[in-house]
Amino acid sequence: STWIPNSEISVFNNNKTTDYFKVSDDFYYVLDKGKVISEKTNNYFDYTVFPLANIWGFGPNKNKRKYIPSDNEIEEILSYTGIHRIELKYPSIKKNHPGVQLDLNAIAKGYAVDIVHDWLVGQGFANVFVEIGGEIRCLGVNRTGKNWIVGIDIPSDEVSSGQNIFTSTSLEDMSLATSGNYRNYYENNGNKISHSINPINGKPVNNNILSVSVKSKSCLDADAWATALMVMSFEEGIDKVNEFMELEALWITLDNDSDLTHFSSKGFYN
């Protein structure tokens, strides 16, 4: 957690050295997997976005932000962000610029779900449902002997999670992760500033996508891909999902009349 000053990631982020920094196996594993996903998503998934999220008001110091960053400030940060700024050499990592800082919020939660799932399976459980902060992984069947059915919220900040379901899907030995812009945002001069930051241009996403839900075997993969697909256009995203057979996705969007609509890959409801 970047909100805990003495956590492993905070210690690394606050260390300005560009020497190799030894990390735990879990930390290294998540970074290694994240690098692969970054390449697959054309760098729309990028765990070096911490300085960008922070300057836009979504980091641990978010309450201190009082203004919208200038283009010059954003360009300065972009000069030292990007997956290529982190070198991985087990069991250590290094930043190639002292300003590089990591944000694993879009992947670590999914990994935690996988860890709990695998531990339970290792204990002999055949029917498993693990959920952490909306990221889910299921195995086997529910108490009625049927496949697990998971609801996906209507993307609105006016309703509590689970109170209004937009749709549902069956999970058979699969994971589901959802990313959205409808709860974590603030307003500036009447404009919503989203927490989903485009790592390419350094600015909050401004499109008609309200949420993306991704199904995959691994919850780590589903978590990271959901974040990346929120940043891409729908057209880019559906092409990517169709490219990788292990993924299925559902987009909930606003149409030209500001009504909710949705699109999904072919196998999302199978």
mmCIF file of C-alpha atoms in Angstrom:
data_model
loop_
_atom_site.group_PDB
_atom_site.id
_atom_site.type_symbol
_atom_site.label_atom_id
_atom_site.label_comp_id
_atom_site.label_asym_id
_atom_site.label_seq_id
_atom_site.Cartn_x
_atom_site.Cartn_y
_atom_site.Cartn_z
ATOM 1 C CA SER A 1 0.000 0.000 0.000
ATOM 2 C CA THR A 2 1.277 3.446 -0.948
ATOM 3 C CA TRP A 3 -0.857 4.789 1.926
ATOM 4 C CA ILE A 4 1.374 3.011 4.486
ATOM 5 C CA PRO A 5 4.654 4.966 4.899
ATOM 6 C CA ASN A 6 6.760 1.956 5.906
ATOM 7 C CA SER A 7 5.366 -0.525 3.369
ATOM 8 C CA GLU A 8 7.772 -2.093 0.908
ATOM 9 C CA ILE A 9 6.443 -0.061 -2.018
ATOM 10 C CA SER A 10 6.546 3.229 -0.055
ATOM 11 C CA VAL A 11 10.142 2.628 1.005
ATOM 12 C CA PHE A 12 11.080 1.996 -2.633
ATOM 13 C CA ASN A 13 9.131 5.005 -3.882
ATOM 14 C CA ASN A 14 10.728 7.361 -1.360
ATOM 15 C CA ASN A 15 14.234 6.070 -2.035
ATOM 16 C CA LYS A 16 15.909 8.254 -4.677
ATOM 17 C CA THR A 17 18.710 5.819 -5.425
ATOM 18 C CA THR A 18 19.050 4.263 -8.868
ATOM 19 C CA ASP A 19 20.937 1.283 -7.442
ATOM 20 C CA TYR A 20 19.391 -2.184 -7.326
ATOM 21 C CA PHE A 21 16.849 -2.553 -4.519
ATOM 22 C CA LYS A 22 16.100 -6.037 -3.164
ATOM 23 C CA VAL A 23 12.378 -6.806 -2.913
ATOM 24 C CA SER A 24 10.186 -9.649 -1.697
ATOM 25 C CA ASP A 25 9.203 -12.453 -4.044
ATOM 26 C CA ASP A 26 5.577 -11.283 -4.115
ATOM 27 C CA PHE A 27 6.584 -7.730 -5.053
ATOM 28 C CA TYR A 28 8.884 -8.989 -7.802
ATOM 29 C CA TYR A 29 6.261 -11.404 -9.161
ATOM 30 C CA VAL A 30 3.618 -8.665 -9.489
ATOM 31 C CA LEU A 31 6.067 -6.325 -11.236
ATOM 32 C CA ASP A 32 7.179 -9.075 -13.597
ATOM 33 C CA LYS A 33 3.601 -10.014 -14.508
ATOM 34 C CA GLY A 34 2.665 -6.341 -14.832
ATOM 35 C CA LYS A 35 5.462 -5.740 -17.313
ATOM 36 C CA VAL A 36 4.124 -8.500 -19.562
ATOM 37 C CA ILE A 37 0.592 -7.062 -19.394
ATOM 38 C CA SER A 38 1.963 -3.590 -20.146
ATOM 39 C CA GLU A 39 3.504 -4.897 -23.353
ATOM 40 C CA LYS A 40 0.265 -6.647 -24.351
ATOM 41 C CA THR A 41 -1.778 -3.471 -23.747
ATOM 42 C CA ASN A 42 0.592 -1.185 -25.688
ATOM 43 C CA ASN A 43 1.591 0.400 -22.358
ATOM 44 C CA TYR A 44 -1.942 1.446 -21.401
ATOM 45 C CA PHE A 45 -1.306 -0.574 -18.247
ATOM 46 C CA ASP A 46 1.589 1.166 -16.516
ATOM 47 C CA TYR A 47 2.493 0.788 -12.850
ATOM 48 C CA THR A 48 4.814 3.833 -12.874
ATOM 49 C CA VAL A 49 1.798 6.196 -12.884
ATOM 50 C CA PHE A 50 2.101 7.064 -9.177
ATOM 51 C CA PRO A 51 3.518 10.582 -9.780
ATOM 52 C CA LEU A 52 0.782 11.284 -12.344
ATOM 53 C CA ALA A 53 -1.998 10.046 -10.054
ATOM 54 C CA ASN A 54 -0.496 12.076 -7.219
ATOM 55 C CA ILE A 55 -0.325 15.353 -9.137
ATOM 56 C CA TRP A 56 -3.937 14.901 -10.246
ATOM 57 C CA GLY A 57 -5.028 14.416 -6.647
ATOM 58 C CA PHE A 58 -5.457 10.645 -6.354
ATOM 59 C CA GLY A 59 -2.405 9.667 -4.321
ATOM 60 C CA PRO A 60 -1.945 9.547 -0.540
ATOM 61 C CA ASN A 61 -1.652 13.360 -0.527
ATOM 62 C CA LYS A 62 -4.864 13.854 -2.498
ATOM 63 C CA ASN A 63 -6.394 16.266 0.022
ATOM 64 C CA LYS A 64 -3.508 18.663 -0.535
ATOM 65 C CA ARG A 65 -4.328 19.163 -4.215
ATOM 66 C CA LYS A 66 -6.021 22.475 -4.986
ATOM 67 C CA TYR A 67 -5.383 22.964 -8.694
ATOM 68 C CA ILE A 68 -5.251 21.250 -12.069
ATOM 69 C CA PRO A 69 -1.629 20.535 -13.122
ATOM 70 C CA SER A 70 -0.240 22.463 -16.057
ATOM 71 C CA ASP A 71 0.821 20.813 -19.308
ATOM 72 C CA ASN A 72 4.428 21.604 -18.398
ATOM 73 C CA GLU A 73 4.106 19.795 -15.064
ATOM 74 C CA ILE A 74 2.592 16.772 -16.791
ATOM 75 C CA GLU A 75 5.300 16.717 -19.472
ATOM 76 C CA GLU A 76 7.980 16.849 -16.793
ATOM 77 C CA ILE A 77 6.534 13.787 -15.053
ATOM 78 C CA LEU A 78 6.068 11.936 -18.337
ATOM 79 C CA SER A 79 9.805 12.305 -18.913
ATOM 80 C CA TYR A 80 10.444 9.740 -16.162
ATOM 81 C CA THR A 81 7.378 7.463 -16.263
ATOM 82 C CA GLY A 82 6.904 4.294 -18.274
ATOM 83 C CA ILE A 83 7.471 0.593 -17.654
ATOM 84 C CA HIS A 84 10.915 0.855 -19.266
ATOM 85 C CA ARG A 85 11.968 3.021 -16.313
ATOM 86 C CA ILE A 86 11.995 -0.060 -14.046
ATOM 87 C CA GLU A 87 14.599 -2.790 -14.467
ATOM 88 C CA LEU A 88 13.901 -6.248 -13.050
ATOM 89 C CA LYS A 89 16.795 -8.495 -12.109
ATOM 90 C CA TYR A 90 15.689 -11.100 -9.571
ATOM 91 C CA PRO A 91 15.604 -10.642 -6.622
ATOM 92 C CA SER A 92 16.085 -6.908 -7.131
ATOM 93 C CA ILE A 93 14.625 -4.005 -9.073
ATOM 94 C CA LYS A 94 15.977 -0.584 -9.932
ATOM 95 C CA LYS A 95 14.655 2.716 -11.171
ATOM 96 C CA ASN A 96 16.637 4.486 -13.878
ATOM 97 C CA HIS A 97 15.507 7.927 -12.699
ATOM 98 C CA PRO A 98 15.268 9.032 -9.054
ATOM 99 C CA GLY A 99 11.724 10.326 -9.581
ATOM 100 C CA VAL A 100 10.263 6.949 -10.589
ATOM 101 C CA GLN A 101 7.511 5.748 -8.216
ATOM 102 C CA LEU A 102 5.245 2.712 -8.407
ATOM 103 C CA ASP A 103 1.492 2.318 -8.003
ATOM 104 C CA LEU A 104 0.235 -1.282 -7.869
ATOM 105 C CA ASN A 105 -3.390 -0.508 -6.958
ATOM 106 C CA ALA A 106 -4.532 -1.834 -10.349
ATOM 107 C CA ILE A 107 -2.915 -5.249 -10.010
ATOM 108 C CA ALA A 108 -1.988 -6.089 -6.398
ATOM 109 C CA LYS A 109 -5.588 -6.546 -5.245
ATOM 110 C CA GLY A 110 -6.185 -9.121 -7.976
ATOM 111 C CA TYR A 111 -2.970 -10.874 -6.995
ATOM 112 C CA ALA A 112 -4.134 -10.975 -3.361
ATOM 113 C CA VAL A 113 -7.339 -12.708 -4.499
ATOM 114 C CA ASP A 114 -5.247 -15.308 -6.356
ATOM 115 C CA ILE A 115 -3.091 -15.900 -3.271
ATOM 116 C CA VAL A 116 -6.109 -16.476 -0.995
ATOM 117 C CA HIS A 117 -7.769 -18.689 -3.628
ATOM 118 C CA ASP A 118 -4.663 -20.837 -4.068
ATOM 119 C CA TRP A 119 -4.197 -21.166 -0.303
ATOM 120 C CA LEU A 120 -7.781 -22.370 0.137
ATOM 121 C CA VAL A 121 -7.386 -24.866 -2.707
ATOM 122 C CA GLY A 122 -4.181 -26.051 -1.062
ATOM 123 C CA GLN A 123 -6.163 -26.666 2.122
ATOM 124 C CA GLY A 124 -8.435 -29.009 0.201
ATOM 125 C CA PHE A 125 -11.441 -26.796 -0.501
ATOM 126 C CA ALA A 126 -13.140 -27.561 -3.817
ATOM 127 C CA ASN A 127 -15.822 -24.835 -3.739
ATOM 128 C CA VAL A 128 -14.297 -21.398 -3.281
ATOM 129 C CA PHE A 129 -15.461 -17.789 -3.590
ATOM 130 C CA VAL A 130 -12.865 -15.095 -2.847
ATOM 131 C CA GLU A 131 -13.636 -11.374 -3.069
ATOM 132 C CA ILE A 132 -11.425 -8.427 -2.145
ATOM 133 C CA GLY A 133 -12.723 -4.954 -2.919
ATOM 134 C CA GLY A 134 -14.840 -6.145 -5.831
ATOM 135 C CA GLU A 135 -12.222 -8.406 -7.429
ATOM 136 C CA ILE A 136 -13.428 -12.011 -7.445
ATOM 137 C CA ARG A 137 -12.217 -15.531 -8.134
ATOM 138 C CA CYS A 138 -14.438 -18.613 -8.003
ATOM 139 C CA LEU A 139 -13.933 -22.353 -8.089
ATOM 140 C CA GLY A 140 -16.443 -25.176 -8.051
ATOM 141 C CA VAL A 141 -20.075 -24.428 -7.179
ATOM 142 C CA ASN A 142 -22.147 -22.475 -4.669
ATOM 143 C CA ARG A 143 -24.184 -23.921 -1.799
ATOM 144 C CA THR A 144 -27.022 -24.905 -4.165
ATOM 145 C CA GLY A 145 -24.641 -26.896 -6.351
ATOM 146 C CA LYS A 146 -24.775 -24.414 -9.232
ATOM 147 C CA ASN A 147 -22.084 -22.240 -10.785
ATOM 148 C CA TRP A 148 -21.292 -19.023 -8.970
ATOM 149 C CA ILE A 149 -23.306 -16.069 -10.312
ATOM 150 C CA VAL A 150 -21.760 -12.624 -9.851
ATOM 151 C CA GLY A 151 -23.586 -9.320 -10.265
ATOM 152 C CA ILE A 152 -22.074 -6.264 -11.934
ATOM 153 C CA ASP A 153 -23.200 -2.904 -10.560
ATOM 154 C CA ILE A 154 -24.964 -0.179 -12.481
ATOM 155 C CA PRO A 155 -22.097 2.336 -12.822
ATOM 156 C CA SER A 156 -23.488 5.179 -10.727
ATOM 157 C CA ASP A 157 -22.106 7.049 -7.746
ATOM 158 C CA GLU A 158 -25.644 7.469 -6.434
ATOM 159 C CA VAL A 159 -26.113 3.836 -5.393
ATOM 160 C CA SER A 160 -24.183 1.613 -3.033
ATOM 161 C CA SER A 161 -22.313 -1.410 -4.289
ATOM 162 C CA GLY A 162 -24.628 -4.372 -4.801
ATOM 163 C CA GLN A 163 -27.840 -2.347 -4.522
ATOM 164 C CA ASN A 164 -28.565 -2.002 -8.242
ATOM 165 C CA ILE A 165 -27.275 -4.729 -10.544
ATOM 166 C CA PHE A 166 -26.807 -3.984 -14.244
ATOM 167 C CA THR A 167 -26.206 -7.582 -15.257
ATOM 168 C CA SER A 168 -24.760 -10.834 -13.944
ATOM 169 C CA THR A 169 -22.432 -13.501 -15.250
ATOM 170 C CA SER A 170 -21.483 -17.042 -14.366
ATOM 171 C CA LEU A 171 -17.981 -17.805 -13.091
ATOM 172 C CA GLU A 172 -16.737 -21.354 -13.518
ATOM 173 C CA ASP A 173 -13.146 -21.572 -12.262
ATOM 174 C CA MET A 174 -12.661 -17.955 -13.360
ATOM 175 C CA SER A 175 -11.935 -14.479 -12.041
ATOM 176 C CA LEU A 176 -13.796 -11.211 -12.530
ATOM 177 C CA ALA A 177 -12.490 -7.689 -11.995
ATOM 178 C CA THR A 178 -14.241 -4.391 -12.686
ATOM 179 C CA SER A 179 -12.741 -0.953 -13.152
ATOM 180 C CA GLY A 180 -14.856 2.198 -13.278
ATOM 181 C CA ASN A 181 -14.783 5.968 -13.065
ATOM 182 C CA TYR A 182 -18.129 6.490 -11.380
ATOM 183 C CA ARG A 183 -17.043 6.464 -7.717
ATOM 184 C CA ASN A 184 -13.456 7.691 -7.505
ATOM 185 C CA TYR A 185 -13.426 11.207 -8.946
ATOM 186 C CA TYR A 186 -13.683 14.859 -7.972
ATOM 187 C CA GLU A 187 -15.191 17.892 -9.647
ATOM 188 C CA ASN A 188 -13.337 20.972 -10.854
ATOM 189 C CA ASN A 189 -15.363 23.838 -12.348
ATOM 190 C CA GLY A 190 -18.199 21.437 -13.081
ATOM 191 C CA ASN A 191 -15.972 18.856 -14.751
ATOM 192 C CA LYS A 192 -15.443 15.358 -13.373
ATOM 193 C CA ILE A 193 -11.782 14.481 -12.927
ATOM 194 C CA SER A 194 -11.444 10.699 -13.125
ATOM 195 C CA HIS A 195 -8.938 8.602 -11.184
ATOM 196 C CA SER A 196 -8.183 6.579 -14.345
ATOM 197 C CA ILE A 197 -5.040 8.211 -15.691
ATOM 198 C CA ASN A 198 -3.939 7.687 -19.279
ATOM 199 C CA PRO A 199 -0.216 6.879 -18.879
ATOM 200 C CA ILE A 200 0.474 7.917 -22.472
ATOM 201 C CA ASN A 201 -0.645 11.559 -22.206
ATOM 202 C CA GLY A 202 -0.615 11.860 -18.418
ATOM 203 C CA LYS A 203 -4.217 13.047 -18.147
ATOM 204 C CA PRO A 204 -7.411 11.604 -16.660
ATOM 205 C CA VAL A 205 -9.501 9.551 -19.042
ATOM 206 C CA ASN A 206 -12.281 11.444 -20.780
ATOM 207 C CA ASN A 207 -14.431 8.987 -22.744
ATOM 208 C CA ASN A 208 -17.895 7.447 -22.635
ATOM 209 C CA ILE A 209 -16.780 4.254 -20.877
ATOM 210 C CA LEU A 210 -18.219 4.039 -17.350
ATOM 211 C CA SER A 211 -16.904 0.621 -16.381
ATOM 212 C CA VAL A 212 -15.143 -2.419 -17.781
ATOM 213 C CA SER A 213 -15.439 -5.913 -16.313
ATOM 214 C CA VAL A 214 -12.898 -8.548 -17.316
ATOM 215 C CA LYS A 215 -13.074 -12.315 -16.947
ATOM 216 C CA SER A 216 -9.861 -14.308 -16.864
ATOM 217 C CA LYS A 217 -8.435 -17.358 -15.144
ATOM 218 C CA SER A 218 -6.109 -15.201 -13.020
ATOM 219 C CA CYS A 219 -7.553 -12.337 -10.984
ATOM 220 C CA LEU A 220 -4.227 -10.499 -11.308
ATOM 221 C CA ASP A 221 -4.695 -10.505 -15.083
ATOM 222 C CA ALA A 222 -8.362 -9.495 -14.869
ATOM 223 C CA ASP A 223 -7.546 -6.626 -12.494
ATOM 224 C CA ALA A 224 -4.771 -5.156 -14.633
ATOM 225 C CA TRP A 225 -6.645 -5.594 -17.918
ATOM 226 C CA ALA A 226 -9.781 -3.916 -16.549
ATOM 227 C CA THR A 227 -7.686 -0.841 -15.744
ATOM 228 C CA ALA A 228 -6.032 -0.797 -19.155
ATOM 229 C CA LEU A 229 -9.345 -1.209 -21.003
ATOM 230 C CA MET A 230 -10.807 1.760 -19.110
ATOM 231 C CA VAL A 231 -8.097 3.926 -20.650
ATOM 232 C CA MET A 232 -8.355 2.621 -24.211
ATOM 233 C CA SER A 233 -11.163 3.462 -26.592
ATOM 234 C CA PHE A 234 -13.787 0.731 -26.916
ATOM 235 C CA GLU A 235 -12.573 -0.023 -30.435
ATOM 236 C CA GLU A 236 -8.992 -0.521 -29.272
ATOM 237 C CA GLY A 237 -10.140 -2.533 -26.292
ATOM 238 C CA ILE A 238 -12.378 -5.004 -28.085
ATOM 239 C CA ASP A 239 -9.615 -5.659 -30.610
ATOM 240 C CA LYS A 240 -7.219 -6.432 -27.753
ATOM 241 C CA VAL A 241 -9.659 -8.733 -25.974
ATOM 242 C CA ASN A 242 -10.349 -10.605 -29.200
ATOM 243 C CA GLU A 243 -6.595 -10.960 -29.701
ATOM 244 C CA PHE A 244 -6.092 -12.812 -26.412
ATOM 245 C CA MET A 245 -8.231 -15.925 -26.052
ATOM 246 C CA GLU A 246 -7.851 -16.007 -22.253
ATOM 247 C CA LEU A 247 -9.830 -12.759 -21.836
ATOM 248 C CA GLU A 248 -13.508 -11.774 -22.021
ATOM 249 C CA ALA A 249 -14.856 -8.307 -21.239
ATOM 250 C CA LEU A 250 -17.995 -6.236 -20.765
ATOM 251 C CA TRP A 251 -18.089 -2.478 -21.346
ATOM 252 C CA ILE A 252 -20.848 -0.301 -19.877
ATOM 253 C CA THR A 253 -20.945 3.030 -21.687
ATOM 254 C CA LEU A 254 -23.021 6.159 -22.239
ATOM 255 C CA ASP A 255 -24.529 6.572 -25.692
ATOM 256 C CA ASN A 256 -25.071 9.879 -27.486
ATOM 257 C CA ASP A 257 -28.306 10.415 -25.540
ATOM 258 C CA SER A 258 -26.508 9.811 -22.206
ATOM 259 C CA ASP A 259 -28.318 6.506 -21.744
ATOM 260 C CA LEU A 260 -26.567 3.386 -20.457
ATOM 261 C CA THR A 261 -25.631 0.815 -23.046
ATOM 262 C CA HIS A 262 -23.239 -2.119 -23.086
ATOM 263 C CA PHE A 263 -21.020 -4.208 -25.326
ATOM 264 C CA SER A 264 -19.283 -7.483 -24.595
ATOM 265 C CA SER A 265 -16.865 -9.882 -26.190
ATOM 266 C CA LYS A 266 -18.371 -13.035 -27.638
ATOM 267 C CA GLY A 267 -17.687 -15.341 -24.714
ATOM 268 C CA PHE A 268 -18.351 -13.058 -21.737
ATOM 269 C CA TYR A 269 -21.720 -14.611 -20.854
ATOM 270 C CA ASN A 270 -20.744 -18.197 -21.704
#
